[in-house]
Coordinates of C-alpha atoms in Angstrom, one line a residue:
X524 CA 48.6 126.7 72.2
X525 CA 45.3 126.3 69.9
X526 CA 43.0 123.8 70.0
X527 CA 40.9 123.8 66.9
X528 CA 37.9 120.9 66.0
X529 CA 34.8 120.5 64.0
X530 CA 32.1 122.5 65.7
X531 CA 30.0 119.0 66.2
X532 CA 32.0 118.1 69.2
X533 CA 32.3 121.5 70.4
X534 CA 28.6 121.9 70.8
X535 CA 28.6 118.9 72.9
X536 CA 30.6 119.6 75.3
X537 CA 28.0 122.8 76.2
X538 CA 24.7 120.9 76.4
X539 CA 24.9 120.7 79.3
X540 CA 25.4 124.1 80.6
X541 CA 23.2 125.6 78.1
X542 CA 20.1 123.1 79.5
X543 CA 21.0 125.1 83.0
X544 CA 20.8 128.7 81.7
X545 CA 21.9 131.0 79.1
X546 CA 22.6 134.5 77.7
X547 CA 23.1 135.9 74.1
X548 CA 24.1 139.9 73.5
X549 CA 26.1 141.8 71.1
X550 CA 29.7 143.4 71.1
X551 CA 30.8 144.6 67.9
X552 CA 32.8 147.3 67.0
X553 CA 32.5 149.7 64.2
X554 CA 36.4 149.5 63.3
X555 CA 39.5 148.1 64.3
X556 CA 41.7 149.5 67.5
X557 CA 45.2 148.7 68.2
X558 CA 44.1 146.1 70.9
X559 CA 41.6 144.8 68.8
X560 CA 41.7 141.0 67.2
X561 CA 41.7 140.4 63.2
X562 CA 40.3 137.1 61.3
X563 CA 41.1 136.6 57.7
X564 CA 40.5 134.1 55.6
X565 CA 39.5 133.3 52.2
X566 CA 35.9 131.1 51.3
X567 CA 36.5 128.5 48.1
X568 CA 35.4 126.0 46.3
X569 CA 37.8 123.0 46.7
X570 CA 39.3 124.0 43.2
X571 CA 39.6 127.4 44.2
X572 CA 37.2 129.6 42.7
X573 CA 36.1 132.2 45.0
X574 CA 32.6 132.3 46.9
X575 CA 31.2 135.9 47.5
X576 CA 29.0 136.9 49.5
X577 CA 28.7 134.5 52.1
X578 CA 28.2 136.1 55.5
X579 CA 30.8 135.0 58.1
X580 CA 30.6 136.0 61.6
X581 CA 32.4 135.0 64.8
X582 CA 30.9 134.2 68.1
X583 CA 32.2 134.1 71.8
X584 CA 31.4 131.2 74.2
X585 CA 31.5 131.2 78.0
X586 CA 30.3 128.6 80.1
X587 CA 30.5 127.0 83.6
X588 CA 30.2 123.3 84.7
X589 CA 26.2 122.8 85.6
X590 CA 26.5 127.0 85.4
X591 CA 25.3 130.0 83.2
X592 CA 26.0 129.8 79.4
X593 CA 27.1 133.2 77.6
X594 CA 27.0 133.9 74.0
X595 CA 28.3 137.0 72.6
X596 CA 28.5 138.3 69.0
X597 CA 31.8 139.7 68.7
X598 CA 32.0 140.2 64.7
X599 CA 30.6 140.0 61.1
X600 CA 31.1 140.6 57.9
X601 CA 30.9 139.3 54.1
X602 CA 33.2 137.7 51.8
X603 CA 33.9 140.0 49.3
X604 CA 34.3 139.0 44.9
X605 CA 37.3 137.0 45.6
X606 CA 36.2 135.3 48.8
X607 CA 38.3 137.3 51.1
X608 CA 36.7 138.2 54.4
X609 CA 38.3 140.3 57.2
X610 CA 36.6 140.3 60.9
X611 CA 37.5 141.9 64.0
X612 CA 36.8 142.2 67.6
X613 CA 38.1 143.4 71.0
X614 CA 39.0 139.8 73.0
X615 CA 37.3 138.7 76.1
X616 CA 39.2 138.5 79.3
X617 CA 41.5 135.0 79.7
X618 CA 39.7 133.7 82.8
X619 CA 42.1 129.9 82.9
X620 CA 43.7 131.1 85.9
X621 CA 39.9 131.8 87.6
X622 CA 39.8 128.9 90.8
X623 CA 36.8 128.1 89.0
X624 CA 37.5 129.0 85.2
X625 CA 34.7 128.4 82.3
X626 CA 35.0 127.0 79.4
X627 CA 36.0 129.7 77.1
X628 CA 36.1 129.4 73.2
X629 CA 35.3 131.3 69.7
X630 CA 33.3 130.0 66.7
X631 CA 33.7 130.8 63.1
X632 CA 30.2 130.3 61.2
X633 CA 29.8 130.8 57.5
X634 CA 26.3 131.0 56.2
X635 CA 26.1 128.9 52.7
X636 CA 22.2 130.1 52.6
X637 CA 23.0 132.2 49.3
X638 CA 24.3 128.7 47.5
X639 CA 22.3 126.2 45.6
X640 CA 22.0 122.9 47.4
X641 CA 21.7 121.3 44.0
X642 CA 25.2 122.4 43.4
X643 CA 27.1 122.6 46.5
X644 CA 27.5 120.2 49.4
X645 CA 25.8 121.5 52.2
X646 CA 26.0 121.9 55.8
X647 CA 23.0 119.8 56.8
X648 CA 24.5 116.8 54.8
X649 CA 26.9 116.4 57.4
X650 CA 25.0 116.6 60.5
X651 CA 25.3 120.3 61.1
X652 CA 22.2 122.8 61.2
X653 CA 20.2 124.0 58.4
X654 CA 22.7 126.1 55.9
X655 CA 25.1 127.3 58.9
X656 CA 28.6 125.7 58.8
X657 CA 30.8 126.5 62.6
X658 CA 34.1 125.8 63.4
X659 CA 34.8 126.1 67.4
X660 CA 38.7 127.2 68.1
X661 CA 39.8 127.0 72.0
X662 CA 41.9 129.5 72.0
X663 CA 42.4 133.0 74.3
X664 CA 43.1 135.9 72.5
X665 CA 45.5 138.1 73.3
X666 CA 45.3 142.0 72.2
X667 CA 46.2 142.6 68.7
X668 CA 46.5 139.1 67.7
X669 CA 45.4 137.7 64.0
X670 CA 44.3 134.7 62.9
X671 CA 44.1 133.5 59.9
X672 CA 41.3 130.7 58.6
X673 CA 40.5 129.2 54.9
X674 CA 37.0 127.6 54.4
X675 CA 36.4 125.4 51.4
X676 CA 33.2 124.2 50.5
X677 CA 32.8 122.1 47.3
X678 CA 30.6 121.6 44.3
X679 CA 28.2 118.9 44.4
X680 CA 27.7 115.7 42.1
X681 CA 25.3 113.1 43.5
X682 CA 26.7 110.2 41.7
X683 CA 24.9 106.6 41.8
X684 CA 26.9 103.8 44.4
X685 CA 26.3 100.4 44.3
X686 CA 27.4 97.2 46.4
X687 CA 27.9 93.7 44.4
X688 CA 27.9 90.3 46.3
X689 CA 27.5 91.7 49.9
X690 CA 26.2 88.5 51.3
X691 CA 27.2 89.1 54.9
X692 CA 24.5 91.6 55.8
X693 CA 21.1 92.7 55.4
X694 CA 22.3 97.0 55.1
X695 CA 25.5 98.4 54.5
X696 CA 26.7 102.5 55.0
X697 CA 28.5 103.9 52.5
X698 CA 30.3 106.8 53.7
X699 CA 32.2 109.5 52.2
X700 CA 34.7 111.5 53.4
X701 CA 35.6 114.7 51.6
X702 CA 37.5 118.5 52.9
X703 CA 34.9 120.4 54.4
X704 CA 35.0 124.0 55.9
X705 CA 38.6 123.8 58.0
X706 CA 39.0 120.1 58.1
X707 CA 37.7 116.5 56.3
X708 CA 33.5 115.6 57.3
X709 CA 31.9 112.7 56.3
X710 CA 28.8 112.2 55.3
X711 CA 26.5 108.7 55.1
X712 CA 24.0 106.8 53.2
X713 CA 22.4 103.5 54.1
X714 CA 22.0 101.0 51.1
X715 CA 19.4 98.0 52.2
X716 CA 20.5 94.8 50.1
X717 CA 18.7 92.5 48.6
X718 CA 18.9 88.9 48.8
X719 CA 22.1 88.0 46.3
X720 CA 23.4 91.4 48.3
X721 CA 23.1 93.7 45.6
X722 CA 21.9 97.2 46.7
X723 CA 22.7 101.3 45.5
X724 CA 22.1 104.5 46.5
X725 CA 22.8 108.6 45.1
X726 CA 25.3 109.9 47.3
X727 CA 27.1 113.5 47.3
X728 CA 30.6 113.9 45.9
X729 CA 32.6 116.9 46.2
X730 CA 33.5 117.6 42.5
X731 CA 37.6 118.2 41.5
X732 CA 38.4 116.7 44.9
X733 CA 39.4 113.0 46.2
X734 CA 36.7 111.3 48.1
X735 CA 37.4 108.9 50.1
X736 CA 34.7 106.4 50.0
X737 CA 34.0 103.6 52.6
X738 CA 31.7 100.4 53.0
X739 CA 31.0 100.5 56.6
X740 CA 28.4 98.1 59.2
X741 CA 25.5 99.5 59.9
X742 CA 27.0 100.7 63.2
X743 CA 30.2 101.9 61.7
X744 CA 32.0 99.3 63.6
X745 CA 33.9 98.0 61.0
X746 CA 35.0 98.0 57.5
X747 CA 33.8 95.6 54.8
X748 CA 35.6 96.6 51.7
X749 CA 39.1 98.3 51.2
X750 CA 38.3 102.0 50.8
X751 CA 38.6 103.6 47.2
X752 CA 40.0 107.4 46.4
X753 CA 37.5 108.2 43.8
X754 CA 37.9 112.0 41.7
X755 CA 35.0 113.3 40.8
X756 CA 34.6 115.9 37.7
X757 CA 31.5 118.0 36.8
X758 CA 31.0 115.7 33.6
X759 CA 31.0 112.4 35.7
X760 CA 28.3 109.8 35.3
X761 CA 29.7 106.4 35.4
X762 CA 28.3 104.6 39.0
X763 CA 30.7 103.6 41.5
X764 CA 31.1 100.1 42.1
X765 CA 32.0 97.9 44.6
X766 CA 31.7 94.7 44.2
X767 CA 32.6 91.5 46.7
X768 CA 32.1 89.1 43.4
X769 CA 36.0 87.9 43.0
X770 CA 36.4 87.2 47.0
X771 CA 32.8 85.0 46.9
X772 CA 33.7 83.1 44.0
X773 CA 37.1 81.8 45.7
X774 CA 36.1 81.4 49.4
X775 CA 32.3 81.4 50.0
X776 CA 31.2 78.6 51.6
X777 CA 27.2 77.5 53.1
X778 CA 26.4 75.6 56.4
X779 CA 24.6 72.8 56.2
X780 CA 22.5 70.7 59.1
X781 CA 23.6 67.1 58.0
X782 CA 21.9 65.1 60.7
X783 CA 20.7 64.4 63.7
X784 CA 20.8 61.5 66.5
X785 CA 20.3 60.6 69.7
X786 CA 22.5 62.1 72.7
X787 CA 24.3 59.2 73.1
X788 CA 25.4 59.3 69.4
X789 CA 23.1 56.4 68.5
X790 CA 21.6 57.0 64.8
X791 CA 17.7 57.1 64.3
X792 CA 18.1 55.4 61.5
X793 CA 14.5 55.6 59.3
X794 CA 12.3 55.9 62.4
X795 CA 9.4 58.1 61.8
X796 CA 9.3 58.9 65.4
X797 CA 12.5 60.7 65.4
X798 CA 12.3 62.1 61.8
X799 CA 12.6 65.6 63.2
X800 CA 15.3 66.8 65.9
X801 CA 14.3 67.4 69.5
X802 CA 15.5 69.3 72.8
X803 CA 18.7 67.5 73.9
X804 CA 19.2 65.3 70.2
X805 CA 22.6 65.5 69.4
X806 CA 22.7 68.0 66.0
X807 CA 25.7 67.7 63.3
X808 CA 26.8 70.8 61.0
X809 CA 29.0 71.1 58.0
X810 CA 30.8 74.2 56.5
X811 CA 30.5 72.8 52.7
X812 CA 30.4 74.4 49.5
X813 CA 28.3 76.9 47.9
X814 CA 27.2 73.8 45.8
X815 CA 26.5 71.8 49.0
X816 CA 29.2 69.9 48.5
X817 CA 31.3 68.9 51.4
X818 CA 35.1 68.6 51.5
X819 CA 36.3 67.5 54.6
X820 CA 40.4 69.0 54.2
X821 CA 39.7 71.7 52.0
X822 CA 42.1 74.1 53.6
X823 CA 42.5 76.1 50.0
X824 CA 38.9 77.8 49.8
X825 CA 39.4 79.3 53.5
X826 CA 42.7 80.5 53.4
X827 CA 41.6 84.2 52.4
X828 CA 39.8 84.3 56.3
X829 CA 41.4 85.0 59.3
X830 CA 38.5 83.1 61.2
X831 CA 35.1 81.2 60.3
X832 CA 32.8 81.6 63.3
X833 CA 29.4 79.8 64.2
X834 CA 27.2 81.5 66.3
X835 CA 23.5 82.3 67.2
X836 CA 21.3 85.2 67.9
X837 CA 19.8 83.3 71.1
X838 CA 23.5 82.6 72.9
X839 CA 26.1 84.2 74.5
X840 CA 29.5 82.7 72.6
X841 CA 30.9 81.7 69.7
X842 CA 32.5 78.6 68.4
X843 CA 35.9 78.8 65.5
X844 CA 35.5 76.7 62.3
X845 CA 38.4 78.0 60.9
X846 CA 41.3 79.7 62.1
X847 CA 44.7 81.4 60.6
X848 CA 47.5 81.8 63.7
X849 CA 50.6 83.5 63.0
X850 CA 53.5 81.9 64.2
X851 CA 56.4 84.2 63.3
X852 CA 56.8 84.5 59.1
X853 CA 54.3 81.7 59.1
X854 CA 50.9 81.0 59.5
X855 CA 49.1 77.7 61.2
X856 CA 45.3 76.8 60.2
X857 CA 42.6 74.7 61.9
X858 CA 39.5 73.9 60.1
X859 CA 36.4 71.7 61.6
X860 CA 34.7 71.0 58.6
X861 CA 32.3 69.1 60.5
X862 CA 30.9 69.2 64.3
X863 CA 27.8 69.6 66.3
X864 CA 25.7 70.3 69.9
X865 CA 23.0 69.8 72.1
X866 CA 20.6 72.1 72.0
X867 CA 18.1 72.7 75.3
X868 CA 14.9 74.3 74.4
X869 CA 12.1 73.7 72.0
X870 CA 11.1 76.3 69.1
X871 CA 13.1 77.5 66.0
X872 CA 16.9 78.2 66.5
X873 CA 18.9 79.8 64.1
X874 CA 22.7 79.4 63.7
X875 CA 25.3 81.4 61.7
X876 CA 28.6 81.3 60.4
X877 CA 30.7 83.8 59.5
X878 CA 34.0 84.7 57.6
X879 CA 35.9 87.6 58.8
X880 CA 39.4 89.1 57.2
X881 CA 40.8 91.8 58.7
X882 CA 37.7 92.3 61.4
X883 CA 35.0 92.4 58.2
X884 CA 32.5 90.3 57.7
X885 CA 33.0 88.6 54.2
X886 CA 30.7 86.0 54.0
X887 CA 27.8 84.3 55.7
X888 CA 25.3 81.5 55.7
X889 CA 22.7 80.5 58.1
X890 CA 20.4 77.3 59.2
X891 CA 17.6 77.4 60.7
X892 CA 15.7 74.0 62.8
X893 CA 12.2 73.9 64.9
X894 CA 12.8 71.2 67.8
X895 CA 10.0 69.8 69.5
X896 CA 9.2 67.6 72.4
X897 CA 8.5 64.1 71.9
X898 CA 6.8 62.8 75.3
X899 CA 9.7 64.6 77.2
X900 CA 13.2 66.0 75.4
X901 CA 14.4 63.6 73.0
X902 CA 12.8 61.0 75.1
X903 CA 9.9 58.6 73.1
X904 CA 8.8 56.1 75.7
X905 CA 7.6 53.7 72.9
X906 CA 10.7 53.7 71.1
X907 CA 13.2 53.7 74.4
X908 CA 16.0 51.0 73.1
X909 CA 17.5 54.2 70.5
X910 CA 18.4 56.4 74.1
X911 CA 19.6 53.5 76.7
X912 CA 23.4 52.7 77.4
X913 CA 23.2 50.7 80.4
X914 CA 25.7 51.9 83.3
X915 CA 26.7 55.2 81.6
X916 CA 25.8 58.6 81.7
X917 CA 26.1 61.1 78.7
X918 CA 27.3 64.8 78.3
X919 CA 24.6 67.0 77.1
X920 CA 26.6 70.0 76.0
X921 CA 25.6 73.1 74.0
X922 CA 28.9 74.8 71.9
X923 CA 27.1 78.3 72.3
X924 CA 26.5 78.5 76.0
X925 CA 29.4 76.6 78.1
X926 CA 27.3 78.0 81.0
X927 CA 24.6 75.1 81.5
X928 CA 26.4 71.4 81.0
X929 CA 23.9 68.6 81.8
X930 CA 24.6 64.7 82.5
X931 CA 21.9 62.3 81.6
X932 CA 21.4 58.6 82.5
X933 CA 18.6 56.6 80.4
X934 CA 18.1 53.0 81.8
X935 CA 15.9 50.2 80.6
X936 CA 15.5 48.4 84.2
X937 CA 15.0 44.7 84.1
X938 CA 11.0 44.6 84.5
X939 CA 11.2 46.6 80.9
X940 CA 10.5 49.8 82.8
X941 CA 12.4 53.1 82.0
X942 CA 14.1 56.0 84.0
X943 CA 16.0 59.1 83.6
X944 CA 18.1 61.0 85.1
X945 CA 19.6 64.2 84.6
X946 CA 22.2 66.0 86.8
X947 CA 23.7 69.8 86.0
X948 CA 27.4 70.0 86.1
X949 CA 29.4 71.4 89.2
X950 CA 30.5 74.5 89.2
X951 CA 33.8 74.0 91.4
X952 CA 34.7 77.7 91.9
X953 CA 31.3 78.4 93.7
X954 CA 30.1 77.8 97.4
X955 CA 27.9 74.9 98.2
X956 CA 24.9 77.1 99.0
X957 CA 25.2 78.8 96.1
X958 CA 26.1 75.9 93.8
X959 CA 23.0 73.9 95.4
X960 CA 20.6 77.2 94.7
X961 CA 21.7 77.1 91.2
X962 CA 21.8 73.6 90.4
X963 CA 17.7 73.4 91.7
X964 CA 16.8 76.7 89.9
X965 CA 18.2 75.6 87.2
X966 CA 16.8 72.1 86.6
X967 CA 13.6 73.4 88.1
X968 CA 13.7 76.1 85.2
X969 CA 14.4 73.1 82.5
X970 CA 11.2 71.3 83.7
X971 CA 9.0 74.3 83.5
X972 CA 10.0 74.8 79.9
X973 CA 9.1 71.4 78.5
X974 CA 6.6 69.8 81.3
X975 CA 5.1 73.9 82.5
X976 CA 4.2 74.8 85.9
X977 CA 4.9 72.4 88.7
X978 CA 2.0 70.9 90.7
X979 CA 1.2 69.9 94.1
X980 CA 1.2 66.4 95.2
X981 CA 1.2 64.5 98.4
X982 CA 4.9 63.4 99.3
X983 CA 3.9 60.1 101.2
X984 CA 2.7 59.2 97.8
X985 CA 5.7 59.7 96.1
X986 CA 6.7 56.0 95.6
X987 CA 3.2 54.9 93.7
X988 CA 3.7 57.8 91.0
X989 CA 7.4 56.5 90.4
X990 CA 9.2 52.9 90.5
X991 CA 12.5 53.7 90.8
X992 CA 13.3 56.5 93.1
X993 CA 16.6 56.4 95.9
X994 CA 15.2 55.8 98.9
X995 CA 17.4 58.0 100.6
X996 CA 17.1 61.2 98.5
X997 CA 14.3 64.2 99.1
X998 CA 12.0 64.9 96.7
X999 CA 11.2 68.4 95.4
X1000 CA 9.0 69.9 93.0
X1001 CA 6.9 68.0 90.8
X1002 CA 6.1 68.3 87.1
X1003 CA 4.2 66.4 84.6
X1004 CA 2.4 66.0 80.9
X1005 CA -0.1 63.4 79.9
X1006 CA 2.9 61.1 78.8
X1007 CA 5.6 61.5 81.7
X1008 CA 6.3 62.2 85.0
X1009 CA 9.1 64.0 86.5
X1010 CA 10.3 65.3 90.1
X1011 CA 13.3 67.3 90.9
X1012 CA 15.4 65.1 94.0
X1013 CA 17.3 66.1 96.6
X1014 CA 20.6 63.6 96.7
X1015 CA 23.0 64.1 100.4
X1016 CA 26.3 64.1 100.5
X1017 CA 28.6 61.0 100.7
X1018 CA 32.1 59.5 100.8
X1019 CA 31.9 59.5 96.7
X1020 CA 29.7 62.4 95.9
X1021 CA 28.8 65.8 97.1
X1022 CA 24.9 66.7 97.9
X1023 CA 23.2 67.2 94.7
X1024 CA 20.1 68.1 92.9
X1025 CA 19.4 65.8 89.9
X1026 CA 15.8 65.3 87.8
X1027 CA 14.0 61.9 87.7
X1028 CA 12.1 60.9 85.1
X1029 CA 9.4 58.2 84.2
X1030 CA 6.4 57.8 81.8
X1031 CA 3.0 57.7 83.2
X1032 CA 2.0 53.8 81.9

C-alpha cells in the first residue's frame, strides 16, 4: 500500500534523525535494467499547458529513530517540450521486516528555478524552500515497478483582498487554498484592521483554477466568514470582497457600564465620594444597541448567534448573555440583557463581549473601568451609612472567577463606631488544613494588595488599636494605611461554625 503526503510533513518526521547524523551520495544509473524502477509524469500549468525544462529528480531517504540519516540520489532528469519527464533507478532494499527497521521513503522534487515568480506561484509561497517543490511517497519499491506522478503548478495573479465590517478582531488571515504540485497547499496573508474593521492585502491566485479562499483567526483556530470559490482569469482585476456589513447591521450590539453601587445594592445616589467605582462596589452591565439604546426583551437582534459571551483578559471564565439551545426541531433562547459583579482589585479592568455563530467570532464590544481605593475597598469611613445593613452579611462575588467568593459584614455599632468583616467562602471538598492554609493566604493576599506589606506590632496591644475584636479569636498579621486598620483573625471551631480565618477592619480615628 502507498502512502503519499506533502513533503512539509515528511521533513518533520526526520529532524530529528538528521540533528543526530547524516550521509548524502549518489546512485544513478546511465539506463534502464529489467529490475530497475520507472517514474513518469507530466509538469503543467493548472490549465494544461506544458512546462519544459524543469529539472526533476528523485531522492532516497533512510533513517533510524535517534540514528544515522542517509540520503541518496537515485535519479534525474528534465521535462522535455511537452512536460513529460521519465526517471529511473534500481530500488533500495525493503528493510520493514528489519527488528529494528528505518524509516524508509522516496521524494519527488521539481525545481521551478527556470520560472518567473512574477508569473507563477512559487514554492516558497507555501512554506517550502527557495524554488524547490518535494513530494515524499512511503512506499518500497519492488523490481521493475512504475509509478506514475502529475505535477501542476499554476500561473500567478496577485489580486487585491479586502475585509468589510470585521469588528471582532484586531488581524484577520486570509488564506487561500489552490492545487499545488500532487495535492491542494495553502498559502496565507495577514490583513491588520483598522478601527471600523476594514483592512486588504495582494494575495496570489492560481489563474484558470478555483481558489478556495478563507477568513481565518490569527491562529487559524477558526473560521470567520463562509469560504468563497473564487476563478481567477489572466484579465482579472476586480478586488475580492468580503464584507460582514449585512450581519452587523441586523445583530450588532455594544456593552455598556450603566452603574454602579454599593455591595449591598444600596445606590450612591449623587455622592461625590463614590462618583467612581471601587474594589468590591457592585458594577451593572448592559448588552444594548449599537445606538446605546437598551432593550430589555429584544430577543430578535440576537437570534443570528449561537452564544453572546462576556469575558476578560485578567480571568479565567466566561459568563453567557445569550444563548440558542436546540431542543429537538426547536430552538430555546436565554438572554440577560442586564447583570453585573464584584470586582476585587484596583487598576483598569477591561471586559468583553462576544457573538459567536458557528464557533466565529461575529461581533464584539468592550468596556473598560479604573477602580480605586477609597480609605479601604469600597469602604469611605466618613460616608459609612451607604455600606451598613445591620445583622447581615453580603456576597461579594466576581462572574469571571467563581474561584475566590468573599462574605462581608459592615456594622455601625452603637457608640457610632464602625467594623468590618470579611470571611472567604468554604471550599467543602477540601481538608481542613488545606482549606485553613488557603483561606489565610488568601485574605492575607487581599490585604497586601490594597493596605501593602504587613507590619509588626505588639499582640498584647491588640485591643487599643481596635474596639471591636472577639475576645476569643487569635490575631494574625497586621496591615494598615493612614486611614484604616486591619488584622487577619484566627476564629476556633464551635457547635455552629467550623475554625475560620476572617479580616477585621476599623478606621484609624
Amino acid at each position: 500500500m502507498t502512502r503519499s503526503f506533502s513533503f512539509k510533513t515528511f521533513i518533520m518526521s526526520l529532524t530529528i534523525a538528521l540533528a543526530v547524523s547524516s550521509c548524502e551520495k549518489d546512485d544513478f544509473i546511465s539506463a534502464p535494467t529489467a529490475t530497475s524502477v520507472t517514474v513518469t509524469g507530466v509538469i503543467t500549468t493548472t490549465s494544461g499547458k506544458p512546462l519544459a525544462n524543469i529539472p526533476v529528480s528523485i531522492d532516497y531517504y533512510e533513517s533510524y529513530w535517534l540514528g544515522p540519516q542517509t540520503t541518496i540520489h537515485k535519479a534525474k532528469g528534465t521535462t522535455d517540450s511537452n512536460g513529460f519527464y521519465e526517471l529511473f533507478f534500481e530500488p533500495e532494499k525493503d528493510k520493514s521486516s528489519y527488528d529494528n527497521n528505518p524509516n524508509q521513503s522516496y521524494c519527488i522534487l521539481a525545481d521551478l528555478k527556470g520560472l518567473s515568480p512574477d508569473d507563477y506561484i512559487m514554492p516558497s509561497e507555501f512554506g517550502y524552500q527557495g524554488t524547490v517543490y518535494s513530494y515524499g511517497i512511503y512506499k518500497n519499491f519492488g523490481q521493475g515497478d512504475n509509478h506514475n506522478v502529475n505535477l501542476f503548478f499554476p500561473k500567478k495573479k496577485e489580486i487585491k483582498t479586502e475585509l468589510k465590517n470585521f469588528t471582532a478582531d484586531k488581524s484577520l488571515k486570509i488564506i487561500n487554498t489552490m492545487a499545488f504540485g500532487v495535492n491542494k497547499e495553502s498559502l496565507g496573508k495577514t490583513v491588520e484592521l483598522d478601527t471600523d474593521g476594514n483592512g486588504s492585502v495582494m494575495i496570489p491566485y492560481a489563474i484558470d483554477d478555483t481558489n478556495l479562499i478563507s477568513v481565518v483567526t490569527e491562529n487559524g483556530v477558526s473560521e470567520v466568514y463562509e469560504t468563497k470559490e473564487i476563478a481567477v482569469a489572466k484579465d482579472s482585476d476586480s478586488p475580492v470582497v468580503f464584507d460582514n456589513k449585512d450581519v452587523l447591521d441586523d445583530c450588532s450590539f455594544k456593552l455598556s457600564l450603566y452603574s454602579h453601587m454599593s455591595f449591598n445594592g444600596k445606590e450612591y445616589n449623587d455622592n461625590p465620594a463614590f462618583s467612581s467605582p471601587a474594589p468590591f462596589d457592585f458594577i451593572g452591565f448592559r448588552i444594548v444597541r449599537p445606538d446605546g439604546q437598551y432593550e430589555a426583551t429584544d430577543l430578535k437582534r440576537y437570534q443570528y448567534y449561537d452564544s453572546i459571551v462576556w469575558s476578560s483578559p485578567d480571568f479565567p471564565e466566561t459568563f453567557k448573555v445569550y444563548e440558542k439551545e436546540k431542543n429537538g426541531s426547536s430552538s430555546v433562547e436565554h438572554l440577560v440583557s442586564q447583570w453585573g459583579s464584584h470586582f476585587f482589585n484596583t487598576g483598569i479592568h477591561k471586559t468583553i463581549l462576544t457573538g459567536y455563530k458557528n464557533g466565529r467570532a461575529i461581533c464584539t464590544d468592550s468596556v473598560e473601568f479604573d477602580l480605586k481605593d477609597r480609605d479601604f475597598l469600597c469602604f469611605d469611613w466618613n460616608n459609612f451609612i451607604y455600606l451598613t445593613d445591620l445583622g447581615t452579611t453580603q456576597t461579594i462575588y466576581c462572574q469571571l472567577d467563581g474561584f475566590s467568593e468573599y462574605q462581608l459584614n459592615a456594622v455601625t455599632e452603637s457608640d457610632k463606631s464602625n467594623s468590618v468583616n470579611i470571611y472567604i467562602k468554604f471550599r467543602d471538598n477540601w481538608g481542613d488544613d488545606i482549606e485553613l492554609n488557603w483561606q489565610r493566604t488568601r485574605l492575607e493576599h487581599l490585604l497586601s494588595q490594597h493596605l501593602g506589606h504587613w507590619i509588626e506590632y505588639d499582640k498584647s496591644e491588640v485591643n487599643k488599636m481596635f474596639r471591636h475584636l472577639t475576645p476569643d479569636d487569635l490575631p494574625g498579621k497586621l496591615y494598615e494605611n493612614e486611614t484604616t486598620r486591619a488584622i487577619v483573625m484566627q476564629a476556633p471551631a464551635t457547635e455552629s461554625d467550623k475554625e475560620h480565618f476572617y479580616i477585621h477592619v476599623e478606621p484609624k480615628h
